[in-house]
Structure formats: structure tokens, C-alpha cells
Short mmCIF file of C-alpha atoms in Angstrom, two decimals:
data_model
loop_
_atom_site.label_atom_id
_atom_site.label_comp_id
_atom_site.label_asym_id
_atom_site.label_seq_id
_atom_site.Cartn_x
_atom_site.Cartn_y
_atom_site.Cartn_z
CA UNK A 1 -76.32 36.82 1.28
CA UNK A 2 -74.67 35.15 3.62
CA UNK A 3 -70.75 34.89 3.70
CA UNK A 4 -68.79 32.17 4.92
CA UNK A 5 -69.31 31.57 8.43
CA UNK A 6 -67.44 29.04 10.81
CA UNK A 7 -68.20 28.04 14.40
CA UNK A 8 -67.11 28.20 17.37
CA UNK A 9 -65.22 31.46 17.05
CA UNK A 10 -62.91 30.73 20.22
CA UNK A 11 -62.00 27.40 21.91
CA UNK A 12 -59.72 25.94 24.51
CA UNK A 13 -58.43 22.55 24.35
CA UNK A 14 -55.99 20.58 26.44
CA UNK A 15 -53.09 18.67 25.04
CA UNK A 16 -54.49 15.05 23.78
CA UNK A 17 -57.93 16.14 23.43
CA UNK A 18 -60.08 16.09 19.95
CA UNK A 19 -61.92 18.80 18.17
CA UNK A 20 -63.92 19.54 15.67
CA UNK A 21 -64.26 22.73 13.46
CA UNK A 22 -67.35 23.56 11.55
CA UNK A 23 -67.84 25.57 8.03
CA UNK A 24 -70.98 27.03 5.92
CA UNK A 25 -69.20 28.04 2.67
CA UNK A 26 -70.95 31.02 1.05
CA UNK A 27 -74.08 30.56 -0.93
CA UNK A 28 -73.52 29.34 -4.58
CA UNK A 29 -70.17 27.38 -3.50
CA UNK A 30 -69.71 24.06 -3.55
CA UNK A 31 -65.93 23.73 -2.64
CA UNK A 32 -64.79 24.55 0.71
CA UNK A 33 -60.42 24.45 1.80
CA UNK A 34 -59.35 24.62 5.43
CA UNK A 35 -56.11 27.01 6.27
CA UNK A 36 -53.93 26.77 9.55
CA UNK A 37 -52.91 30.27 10.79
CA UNK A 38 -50.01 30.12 13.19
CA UNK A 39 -49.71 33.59 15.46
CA UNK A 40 -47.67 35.96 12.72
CA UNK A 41 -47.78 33.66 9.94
CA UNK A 42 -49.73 33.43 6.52
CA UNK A 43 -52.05 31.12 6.10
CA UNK A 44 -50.84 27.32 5.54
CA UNK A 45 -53.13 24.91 3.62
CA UNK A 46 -54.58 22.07 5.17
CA UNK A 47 -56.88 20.20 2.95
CA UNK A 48 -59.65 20.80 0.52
CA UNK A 49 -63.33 19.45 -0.48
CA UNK A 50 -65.40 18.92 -3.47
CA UNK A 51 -67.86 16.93 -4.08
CA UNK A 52 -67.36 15.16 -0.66
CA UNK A 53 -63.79 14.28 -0.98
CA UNK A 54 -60.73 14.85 -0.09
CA UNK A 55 -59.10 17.11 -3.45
CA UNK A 56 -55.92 18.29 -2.17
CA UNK A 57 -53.79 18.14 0.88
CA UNK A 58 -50.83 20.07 2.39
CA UNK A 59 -48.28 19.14 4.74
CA UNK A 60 -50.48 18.01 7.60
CA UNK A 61 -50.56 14.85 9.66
CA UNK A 62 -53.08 12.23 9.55
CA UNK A 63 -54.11 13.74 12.88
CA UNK A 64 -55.97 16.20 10.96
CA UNK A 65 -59.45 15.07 8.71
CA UNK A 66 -62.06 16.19 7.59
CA UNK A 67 -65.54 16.13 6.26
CA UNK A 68 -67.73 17.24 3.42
CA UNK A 69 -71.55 17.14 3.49
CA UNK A 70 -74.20 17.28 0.80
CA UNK A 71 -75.05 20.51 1.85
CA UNK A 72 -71.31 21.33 1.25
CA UNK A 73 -71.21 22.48 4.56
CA UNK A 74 -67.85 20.96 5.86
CA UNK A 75 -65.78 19.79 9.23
CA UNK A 76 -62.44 19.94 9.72
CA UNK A 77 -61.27 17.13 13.03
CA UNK A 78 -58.06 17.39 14.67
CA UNK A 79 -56.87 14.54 17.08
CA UNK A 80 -54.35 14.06 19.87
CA UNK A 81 -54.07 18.02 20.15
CA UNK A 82 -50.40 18.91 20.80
CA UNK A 83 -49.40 22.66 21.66
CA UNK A 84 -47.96 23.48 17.93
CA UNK A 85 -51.85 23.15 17.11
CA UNK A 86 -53.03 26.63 18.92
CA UNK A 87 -53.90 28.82 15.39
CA UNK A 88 -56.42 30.39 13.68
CA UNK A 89 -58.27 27.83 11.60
CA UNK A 90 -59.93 29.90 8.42
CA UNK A 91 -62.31 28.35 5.97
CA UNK A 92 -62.82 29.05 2.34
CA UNK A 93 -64.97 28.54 0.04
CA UNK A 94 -65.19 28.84 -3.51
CA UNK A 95 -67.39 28.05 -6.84
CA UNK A 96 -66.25 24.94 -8.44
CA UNK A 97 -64.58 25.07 -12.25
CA UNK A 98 -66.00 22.32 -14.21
CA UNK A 99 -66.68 22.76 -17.56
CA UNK A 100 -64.14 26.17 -17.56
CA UNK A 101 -60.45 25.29 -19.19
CA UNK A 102 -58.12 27.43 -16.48
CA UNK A 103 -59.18 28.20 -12.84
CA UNK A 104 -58.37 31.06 -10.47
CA UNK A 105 -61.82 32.38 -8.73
CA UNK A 106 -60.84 34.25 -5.48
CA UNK A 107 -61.49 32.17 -1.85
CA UNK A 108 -63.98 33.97 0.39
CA UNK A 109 -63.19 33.04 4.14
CA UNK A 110 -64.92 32.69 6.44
CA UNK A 111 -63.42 34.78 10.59
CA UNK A 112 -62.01 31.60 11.62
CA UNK A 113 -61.94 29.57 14.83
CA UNK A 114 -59.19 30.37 17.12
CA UNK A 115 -57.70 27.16 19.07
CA UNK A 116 -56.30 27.58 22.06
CA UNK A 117 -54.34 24.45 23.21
CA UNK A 118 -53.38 24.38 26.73
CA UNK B 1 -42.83 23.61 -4.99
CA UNK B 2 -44.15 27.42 -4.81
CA UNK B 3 -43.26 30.68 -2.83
CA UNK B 4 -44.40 33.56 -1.90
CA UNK B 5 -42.19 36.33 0.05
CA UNK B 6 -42.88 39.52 0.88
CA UNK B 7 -40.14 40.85 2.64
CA UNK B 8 -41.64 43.67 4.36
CA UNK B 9 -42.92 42.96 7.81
CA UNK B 10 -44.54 46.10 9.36
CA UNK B 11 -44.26 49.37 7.41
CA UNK B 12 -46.15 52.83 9.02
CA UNK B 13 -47.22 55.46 7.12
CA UNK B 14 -49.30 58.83 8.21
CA UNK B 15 -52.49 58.61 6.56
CA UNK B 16 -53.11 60.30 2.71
CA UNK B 17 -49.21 59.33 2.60
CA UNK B 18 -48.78 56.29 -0.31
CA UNK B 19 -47.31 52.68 0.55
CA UNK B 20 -46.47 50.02 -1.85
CA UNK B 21 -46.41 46.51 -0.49
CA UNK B 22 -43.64 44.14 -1.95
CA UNK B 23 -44.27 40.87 -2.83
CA UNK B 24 -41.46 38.11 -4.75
CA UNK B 25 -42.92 34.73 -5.99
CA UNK B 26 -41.31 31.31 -6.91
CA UNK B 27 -43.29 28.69 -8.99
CA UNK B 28 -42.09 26.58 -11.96
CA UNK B 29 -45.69 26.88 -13.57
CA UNK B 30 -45.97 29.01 -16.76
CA UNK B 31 -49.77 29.43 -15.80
CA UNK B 32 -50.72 30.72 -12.03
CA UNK B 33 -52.87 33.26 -10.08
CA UNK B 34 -51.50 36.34 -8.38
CA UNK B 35 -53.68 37.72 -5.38
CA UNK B 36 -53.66 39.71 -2.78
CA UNK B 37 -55.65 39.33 0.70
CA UNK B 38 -56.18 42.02 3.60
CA UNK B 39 -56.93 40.63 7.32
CA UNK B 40 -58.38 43.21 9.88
CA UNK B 41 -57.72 42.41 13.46
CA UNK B 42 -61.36 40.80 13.36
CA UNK B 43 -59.29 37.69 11.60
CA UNK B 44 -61.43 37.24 8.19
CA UNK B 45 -59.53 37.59 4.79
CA UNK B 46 -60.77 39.40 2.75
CA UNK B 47 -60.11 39.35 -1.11
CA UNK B 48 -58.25 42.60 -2.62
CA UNK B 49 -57.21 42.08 -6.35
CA UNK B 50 -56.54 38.85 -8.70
CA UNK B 51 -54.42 38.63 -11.23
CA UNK B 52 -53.35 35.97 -14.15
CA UNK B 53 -50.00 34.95 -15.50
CA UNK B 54 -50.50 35.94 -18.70
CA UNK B 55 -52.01 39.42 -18.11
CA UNK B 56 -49.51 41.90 -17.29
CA UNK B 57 -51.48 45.15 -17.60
CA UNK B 58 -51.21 47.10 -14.22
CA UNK B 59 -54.38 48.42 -13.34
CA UNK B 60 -55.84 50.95 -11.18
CA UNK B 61 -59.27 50.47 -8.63
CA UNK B 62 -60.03 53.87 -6.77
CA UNK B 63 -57.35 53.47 -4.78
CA UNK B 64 -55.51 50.41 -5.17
CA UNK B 65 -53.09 49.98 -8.34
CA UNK B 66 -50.86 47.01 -8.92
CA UNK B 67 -47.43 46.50 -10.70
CA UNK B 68 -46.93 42.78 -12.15
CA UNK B 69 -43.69 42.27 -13.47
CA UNK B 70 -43.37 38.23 -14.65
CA UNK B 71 -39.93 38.90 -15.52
CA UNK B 72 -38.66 40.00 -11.74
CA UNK B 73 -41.68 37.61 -10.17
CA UNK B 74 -43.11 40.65 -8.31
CA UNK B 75 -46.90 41.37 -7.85
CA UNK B 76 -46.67 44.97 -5.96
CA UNK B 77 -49.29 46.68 -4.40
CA UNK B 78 -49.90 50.30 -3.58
CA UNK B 79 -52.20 51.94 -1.55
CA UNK B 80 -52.99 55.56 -2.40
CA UNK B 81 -53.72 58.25 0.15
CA UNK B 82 -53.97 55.79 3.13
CA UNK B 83 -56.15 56.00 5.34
CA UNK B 84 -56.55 54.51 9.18
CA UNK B 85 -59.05 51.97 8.06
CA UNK B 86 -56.66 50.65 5.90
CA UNK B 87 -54.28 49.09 8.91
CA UNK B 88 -54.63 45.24 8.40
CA UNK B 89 -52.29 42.63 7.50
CA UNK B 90 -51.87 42.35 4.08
CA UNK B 91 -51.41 38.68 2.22
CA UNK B 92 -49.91 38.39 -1.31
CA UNK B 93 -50.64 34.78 -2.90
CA UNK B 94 -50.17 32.66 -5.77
CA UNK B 95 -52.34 30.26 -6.96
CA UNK B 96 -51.61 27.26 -9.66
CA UNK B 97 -54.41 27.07 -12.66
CA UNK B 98 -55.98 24.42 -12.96
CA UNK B 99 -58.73 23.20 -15.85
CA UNK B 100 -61.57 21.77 -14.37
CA UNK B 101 -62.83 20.63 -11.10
CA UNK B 102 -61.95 22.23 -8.10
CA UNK B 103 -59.77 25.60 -7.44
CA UNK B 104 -55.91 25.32 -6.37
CA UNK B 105 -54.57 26.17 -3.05
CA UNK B 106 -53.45 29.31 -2.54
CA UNK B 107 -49.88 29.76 -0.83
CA UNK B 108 -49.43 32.75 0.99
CA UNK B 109 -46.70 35.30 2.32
CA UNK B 110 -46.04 35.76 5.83
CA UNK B 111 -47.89 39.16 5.53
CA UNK B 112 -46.60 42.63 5.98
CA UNK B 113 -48.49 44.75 8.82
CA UNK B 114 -49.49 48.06 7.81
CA UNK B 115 -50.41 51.06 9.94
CA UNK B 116 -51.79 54.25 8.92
CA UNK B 117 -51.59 56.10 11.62
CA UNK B 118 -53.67 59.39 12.19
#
């Protein structure tokens, strides 16, 4: 069984450029999130998927999108790169909740893509 | 708005030695999710223990144990006998409940670095 796997696992960038991150969520998932990891910082949320749209968001600029497809296989976009954007991107994915009262499955992420911006 | 602290950067231990990492969270919820995450140099998290706001018990898995104490908001964690393999960063977060749909974002720690060394 597959886990969650992302691609590419390294990239350089320079400043202005776009890019585009790619996620297969684990089999059986249907909701994928995309984290920012600065160099000696936890994880920061970025946005999340289900059912093709946009659930949740954190404290990101509109610079950063993304994408959901039917296969729940997801994208995550970042324009007009600035130097602040160099990080580990991680994806997650986890089983949707409908038709449970409370939530709280654990994430399963994927080795994440790390962005060099030069 | 929610937060996680552990205030415990690095801590080294010689292996078989025990280590309890700290962890303090802030959220005005009376329902959440307490986890914790390890991340190997390779980058991918991977999921340690979960636990809910209304289940206190401490609990013991080989050997990992956790103390949650809702009245102090702190969801410790203590590694028994270390051992090298268990260097990693290690990610305490908290997670709101939700009914329905899709899971919450998790907010994390900045991480505490453990070595065992040999």
C-alpha cells in the first residue's frame, strides 16, 4: 500500500518564477492539506482539500493555490516566488469524517518537496 | 487562536537512558486532538500517538508512554530506553474536532531535536 508520495523531491527556483507541487494522498483518502516547513520550524498550514475545494486556509497569500482532482490527487501552485518561500512543502492526507459526530484521524505525509529559491 | 510550545529545543541522551519531551498547548476549544509527530532527517512525518480531550488516561505502547494533564495543558512524551534510531525531530500538535466533513488542521510546535547518541 502505497503511502503518500509527492514529487519532485528537490527543486530550485529563482525569485519571480512559478511552481507547482504535486501530491498522491495514500490509498483510501480522499482529503489531502498542504504544510510549509521553514528550516527549524514546525510545520505551518497552508490550505486544505476535499471534495475538490478549498476547506480551510492558513495565513498564506493569494500567491499560493491549489488544486484538487477527482482522483484526489492534488497540486499545490506558488507564484511570484520570493526568498521567504525556500521550505519544505509536506503533504497530508487523510480519510474524510462524514457521517462520524467528532473528528481527529491522524495525517499521513507524504517526504515533501524541498524549494530552493535563489 | 491555538498554540502549541514545546520549550525544549535539542535535548541528548546516551542510548537505554529515558527522555520525556515537553509539550504546553493553548486553545479555547473544550473538544481538540493531542498528537505527536517524529521527522527523521529523510523529512517525512511520521505519526506517533493521538490523543482526545476528553480522555485523560496515560497510556503505555512498548516504549512510548504519555502524560496528559488538561488541567496544566501538557501532552508529555517519554521515550524509554532510547535508542540511536530514535534521533528525529519530534512534533507535538493539537488538532480542533470537528463533526463531519473534512479533518482540522493540525498546529504544530517548533519541535525539539533529540539525539541518542551511542
Amino acid at each position: 500500500d502505497a503511502g503518500v508520495t509527492q514529487s519532485p523531491t528537490h527543486l530550485i527556483k529563482t525569485r519571480g518564477q512559478q511552481v507547482t507541487l504535486r501530491c498522491s494522498p495514500k490509498s483510501g483518502h480522499d482529503t489531502v492539506s498542504w504544510y510549509q516547513q521553514a528550516l527549524g520550524q514546525g510545520p505551518q498550514f497552508i490550505f486544505q482539500y476535499y471534495e475538490e475545494e478549498e476547506r480551510q486556509r492558513g495565513n498564506f497569500p493569494d500567491r499560493f493555490s491549489g488544486h484538487q482532482f477527482p482522483n484526489y490527487s492534488s497540486e499545490l501552485n506558488v507564484n511570484a516566488l520570493l526568498l521567504g518561500d525556500s521550505a519544505l512543502y509536506l503533504c497530508a492526507s487523510s480519510p474524510a469524517l462524514a457521517g462520524r459526530s467528532v473528528g481527529g484521524t491522524e495525517a499521513f505525509f507524504g517526504q515533501g518537496t524541498r524549494l530552493t529559491v535563489v | 487562536a491555538q498554540k502549541v510550545t514545546q520549550a525544549q529545543t535539542e535535548i541528548s541522551v546516551v542510548e537505554k537512558e529515558d527522555v520525556t519531551l515537553d509539550c504546553v498547548y493553548e486553545t479555547r476549544d473544550t473538544t481538540y486532538y493531542l498528537f505527536w509527530y517524529k521527522q527523521p532527517p529523510s523529512g517525512e512525518l511520521v505519526f506517533l500517538i493521538r490523543r482526545n480531550s476528553f480522555d485523560e488516561q496515560n497510556e503505555i505502547s512498548g516504549r512510548y508512554s504519555w502524560n496528559f494533564q488538561k488541567s496544566t495543558s501538557s501532552f508529555n512524551f517519554t521515550i524509554t530506553a532510547s535508542q540511536v534510531v530514535d534521533s528525529a525531530v519530534y512534533f507535538c500538535a493539537l488538532s480542533e474536532a470537528r463533526s463531519g466533513g473534512s479533518n482540522y488542521k493540525l498546529t504544530f510546535g517548533k519541535g525539539t531535536l533529540l539525539t541518542v547518541n551511542p
